[in-house]
Amino acid sequence: MQPNKLADTIRRVILIVIGAAIAGYALEAVLIPNSVIDGGVTGISIMGTYLFGIPLGALLFVLNIPFVYIGYKQVGKTFAIMGSIGIVSLSISTVLMHQIEPILSSEDPLLIVISGGVMLGIGIGVVLRNGGALDGSEVLAVLISRKVPFSVGDIILFINAFIFVGAGFIYGLESALYSATTYYIAKVVIDVIQVGLESSKSVRIVSDNSEEIGSAIQDRLGRGVTYSTGRGGFSNETINIVTCVITRMEENKLITIIKELDPSAFVVITDVAEVRGGSFKKRDIH
């Protein structure tokens, strides 16, 4: 393994362990003592611990083994290794932190839900961003989505609906609703960590003034552009297309530029999950 690749792998492993520890702390110091659970395999493990007295770390490890194996078969060895590191780290964290003093009491459930969801989201987000995993339900959802006409997100939501209904019977309706809210907050935080606050957007502009608009975007936004041509389906005429990638904060200024140069331009703006390579670095503007 090359030195740079080895260093990157070590960095990712360290961050996965740290993220798992943060998630473990959120579970043991905030959520579980107040009868609030997470979704997926983690939620099932928490309920199993409550019902049967089996240590949470042991359940997390055992119940996730099949999904790690499936991930190895369907995704690859690297995913299985990084996923195993994340799951083992979470299992060990919950064991080591089991006797930790809860930092919040059930007298303030809103604070429990918000702080627990944020900490859990940060931990899971850090792990996912570095190629690891803490829960096998996502792997199961990916496999099911190949057989049914539903997205991975829809399937995860469906699975967790049953888990939170089960939590309602075990802990009570109030705790189940708090658990669902915590899960939602965690998912929002995960998305922020995965995509970033400065989420990127892809913009396609169809205009007769494409050269002027492209030049203005480069000069006033400092963003690179790509020119291409197409053919209108109805008019059968050649059209000029400008494509660029901007951040969310630059969207309003881009729209202003387009309106100034061609108010009738056709503009399509879509969210971008990630931008790598190329020349996305912002240039000086004037």
C-alpha positions as MATLAB code, in Angstrom:
seq = 'MQPNKLADTIRRVILIVIGAAIAGYALEAVLIPNSVIDGGVTGISIMGTYLFGIPLGALLFVLNIPFVYIGYKQVGKTFAIMGSIGIVSLSISTVLMHQIEPILSSEDPLLIVISGGVMLGIGIGVVLRNGGALDGSEVLAVLISRKVPFSVGDIILFINAFIFVGAGFIYGLESALYSATTYYIAKVVIDVIQVGLESSKSVRIVSDNSEEIGSAIQDRLGRGVTYSTGRGGFSNETINIVTCVITRMEENKLITIIKELDPSAFVVITDVAEVRGGSFKKRDIH';
ca = [
       0.000    0.000    0.000;
       1.349    3.424   -0.961;
       2.241    5.802    1.928;
      -0.411    8.383    0.996;
      -3.097    5.718    0.674;
      -2.023    4.130    3.968;
      -2.174    7.499    5.740;
      -5.637    8.171    4.298;
      -6.850    4.740    5.411;
      -5.502    5.281    8.941;
      -7.181    8.699    9.079;
     -10.513    7.211    7.983;
     -10.278    4.410   10.551;
      -9.522    6.884   13.358;
     -12.481    9.073   12.348;
     -14.778    6.031   12.147;
     -13.773    5.039   15.694;
     -14.319    8.604   16.936;
     -17.703    8.814   15.211;
     -18.766    5.467   16.698;
     -17.699    6.667   20.155;
     -19.799    9.826   19.776;
     -22.813    7.753   18.730;
     -22.225    5.372   21.633;
     -22.086    8.290   24.071;
     -25.344    9.693   22.674;
     -27.012    6.322   23.206;
     -25.687    5.545   26.686;
     -25.568    9.040   28.230;
     -28.664   10.638   26.691;
     -31.123    8.422   24.846;
     -31.270    4.961   26.457;
     -31.471    6.202   30.097;
     -34.517    8.234   29.042;
     -36.228    5.404   27.112;
     -35.519    6.938   23.698;
     -34.224    4.671   20.931;
     -32.737    4.917   17.458;
     -34.035    3.247   14.305;
     -32.716    0.230   12.415;
     -30.724   -2.577   13.968;
     -29.634   -0.251   16.777;
     -33.244    0.318   17.804;
     -33.970   -3.425   17.747;
     -30.842   -4.041   19.847;
     -31.901   -1.452   22.432;
     -35.341   -3.049   22.754;
     -33.723   -6.498   22.987;
     -31.523   -5.272   25.821;
     -34.550   -3.859   27.635;
     -36.613   -7.056   27.251;
     -34.005   -9.770   27.728;
     -31.172   -8.093   29.607;
     -28.585   -8.963   26.941;
     -25.750   -6.376   26.794;
     -26.361   -3.814   24.058;
     -22.835   -4.164   22.661;
     -23.290   -7.900   22.171;
     -26.631   -7.475   20.384;
     -25.291   -4.730   18.137;
     -22.418   -6.934   17.071;
     -24.403  -10.150   16.565;
     -27.398   -8.633   14.766;
     -25.203   -6.675   12.362;
     -23.035   -9.650   11.319;
     -25.440  -10.832    8.578;
     -25.573   -7.351    7.082;
     -21.784   -7.037    7.058;
     -21.632  -10.323    5.164;
     -24.273   -9.118    2.703;
     -22.340   -5.868    2.277;
     -19.196   -7.873    1.537;
     -20.989   -9.866   -1.146;
     -22.873   -6.955   -2.713;
     -20.568   -3.948   -2.225;
     -17.056   -5.253   -1.634;
     -14.317   -6.062    0.853;
     -13.445   -2.455    1.715;
     -17.026   -1.662    2.721;
     -17.189   -4.819    4.840;
     -13.929   -3.967    6.631;
     -14.843   -0.337    7.304;
     -18.373   -1.334    8.288;
     -17.013   -3.942   10.687;
     -14.701   -1.359   12.277;
     -17.633    1.004   12.797;
     -19.938   -1.656   14.243;
     -17.269   -3.124   16.538;
     -16.308    0.367   17.716;
     -19.948    1.186   18.501;
     -20.376   -2.123   20.344;
     -17.254   -1.535   22.449;
     -18.255    2.084   23.109;
     -21.649    1.088   24.494;
     -19.999   -1.508   26.748;
     -17.408    0.939   28.091;
     -19.962    3.736   28.565;
     -22.767    1.615   29.980;
     -22.216    2.798   33.553;
     -21.718    6.429   32.577;
     -23.851    8.989   34.378;
     -26.681   10.338   32.170;
     -26.100   13.985   31.316;
     -29.824   14.783   30.995;
     -32.935   13.682   32.861;
     -36.401   12.931   31.552;
     -37.669   16.159   33.118;
     -36.728   17.980   29.900;
     -37.672   15.625   27.024;
     -37.269   18.271   24.319;
     -33.640   18.856   25.294;
     -33.075   15.081   25.337;
     -34.506   14.674   21.839;
     -32.558   17.571   20.335;
     -29.186   16.946   22.002;
     -29.399   13.184   21.576;
     -30.420   13.468   17.934;
     -27.652   15.960   17.153;
     -24.923   13.899   18.852;
     -26.154   10.684   17.264;
     -26.307   12.359   13.850;
     -22.779   13.725   14.214;
     -21.401   10.318   15.150;
     -23.178    8.430   12.367;
     -22.426   11.175    9.845;
     -18.686   11.077   10.571;
     -18.679    7.292   10.198;
     -20.617    7.325    6.912;
     -18.507   10.128    5.461;
     -15.409    8.004    5.977;
     -16.811    4.867    4.395;
     -17.947    3.037    7.522;
     -21.338    1.950    8.832;
     -23.005    1.559   12.206;
     -26.278   -0.078   11.207;
     -27.094   -2.866    8.757;
     -30.628   -1.726    7.929;
     -29.312    0.464    5.091;
     -27.750   -2.569    3.396;
     -31.041   -4.467    3.696;
     -32.937   -1.501    2.250;
     -30.622   -1.361   -0.768;
     -31.215   -5.052   -1.515;
     -35.007   -4.789   -1.100;
     -35.145   -1.697   -3.343;
     -33.850   -3.820   -6.219;
     -36.941   -6.041   -5.991;
     -39.698   -3.516   -5.283;
     -40.675   -0.140   -6.829;
     -39.628    1.905   -3.785;
     -36.550    3.967   -2.997;
     -34.004    3.074   -0.313;
     -35.233    5.988    1.814;
     -38.843    4.782    1.575;
     -37.866    1.278    2.645;
     -35.801    2.513    5.613;
     -38.734    4.678    6.687;
     -41.053    1.662    6.385;
     -38.724   -0.540    8.456;
     -38.308    2.090   11.147;
     -42.072    2.641   11.306;
     -42.429   -0.933   12.594;
     -39.536   -0.434   15.012;
     -41.058    2.707   16.509;
     -44.472    1.027   16.739;
     -42.751   -1.751   18.679;
     -41.124    0.871   20.892;
     -44.590    2.236   21.587;
     -45.699   -1.116   23.030;
     -42.506   -1.508   25.081;
     -41.799    2.016   26.308;
     -45.132    3.737   25.724;
     -46.475    6.015   22.991;
     -44.718    9.115   24.326;
     -41.280    7.503   24.197;
     -41.987    6.145   20.721;
     -42.836    9.632   19.445;
     -39.698   11.048   21.070;
     -37.683    8.269   19.427;
     -39.116    9.035   15.990;
     -38.351   12.740   16.449;
     -34.799   11.952   17.571;
     -34.334    9.761   14.509;
     -35.506   12.582   12.235;
     -33.133   15.093   13.854;
     -30.248   12.628   13.516;
     -31.006   12.120    9.807;
     -30.969   15.886    9.219;
     -27.584   16.212   10.945;
     -26.235   13.243    8.967;
     -27.277   14.926    5.718;
     -25.534   18.152    6.768;
     -22.312   16.271    7.524;
     -22.535   14.222    4.339;
     -23.378   17.093    1.987;
     -22.206   20.088    4.003;
     -23.842   23.389    4.825;
     -22.584   24.775    1.540;
     -24.384   22.172   -0.544;
     -23.642   22.339   -4.256;
     -26.087   22.823   -7.109;
     -25.782   22.021  -10.791;
     -27.139   24.675  -13.160;
     -28.043   24.297  -16.844;
     -28.936   27.458  -18.740;
     -30.421   27.480  -22.235;
     -30.090   30.931  -23.786;
     -29.268   32.765  -27.008;
     -26.877   34.838  -24.887;
     -24.977   31.868  -23.518;
     -21.530   33.402  -24.088;
     -22.445   36.582  -22.200;
     -24.028   34.658  -19.339;
     -21.044   32.298  -19.107;
     -18.586   35.193  -19.027;
     -20.609   36.965  -16.327;
     -20.686   33.821  -14.192;
     -16.904   33.520  -14.434;
     -16.279   37.216  -13.762;
     -18.902   37.889  -11.077;
     -19.139   34.503   -9.336;
     -15.665   33.157   -9.990;
     -17.081   29.836  -11.174;
     -16.029   27.889  -14.248;
     -18.583   27.084  -16.935;
     -18.966   24.543  -19.731;
     -20.553   25.340  -23.098;
     -22.449   22.777  -25.150;
     -25.025   22.686  -27.911;
     -28.285   20.819  -28.304;
     -31.375   20.707  -30.464;
     -34.840   21.803  -29.409;
     -37.425   19.046  -29.558;
     -40.267   21.284  -30.749;
     -38.391   23.965  -32.670;
     -35.756   21.593  -34.094;
     -33.338   24.525  -33.791;
     -29.805   24.466  -32.375;
     -29.686   25.738  -28.791;
     -26.748   26.847  -26.650;
     -26.356   25.467  -23.130;
     -24.236   26.750  -20.238;
     -23.500   24.345  -17.380;
     -21.871   25.219  -14.064;
     -21.773   24.132  -10.429;
     -22.363   26.657   -7.651;
     -23.023   26.649   -3.911;
     -26.430   27.218   -2.384;
     -25.416   30.723   -1.244;
     -24.578   31.751   -4.809;
     -27.923   30.748   -6.298;
     -29.682   34.115   -5.895;
     -26.779   36.033   -7.413;
     -26.693   33.625  -10.363;
     -30.424   34.126  -11.001;
     -29.868   37.897  -10.912;
     -27.110   37.618  -13.524;
     -29.300   35.523  -15.808;
     -32.272   37.873  -15.506;
     -30.079   40.851  -16.388;
     -28.694   39.248  -19.554;
     -31.627   37.119  -20.725;
     -34.907   37.218  -18.764;
     -36.385   34.517  -21.030;
     -33.546   32.021  -20.475;
     -34.532   28.473  -19.549;
     -32.818   27.516  -16.266;
     -32.678   24.140  -14.501;
     -31.145   23.945  -11.005;
     -30.629   20.597   -9.277;
     -28.992   19.528   -6.013;
     -25.591   17.836   -6.206;
     -24.643   15.233   -3.603;
     -20.877   15.675   -4.003;
     -18.326   17.464   -6.172;
     -14.872   16.015   -6.775;
     -11.971   16.871   -9.043;
     -12.116   19.351  -11.884;
     -11.795   23.046  -11.102;
     -14.602   23.661   -8.624;
     -12.335   25.871   -6.534;
     -13.717   29.398   -6.447;
     -11.653   31.969   -8.373;
     -11.193   35.631   -7.512;
     -14.071   37.811   -8.716;
     -14.142   41.394   -9.797;
];
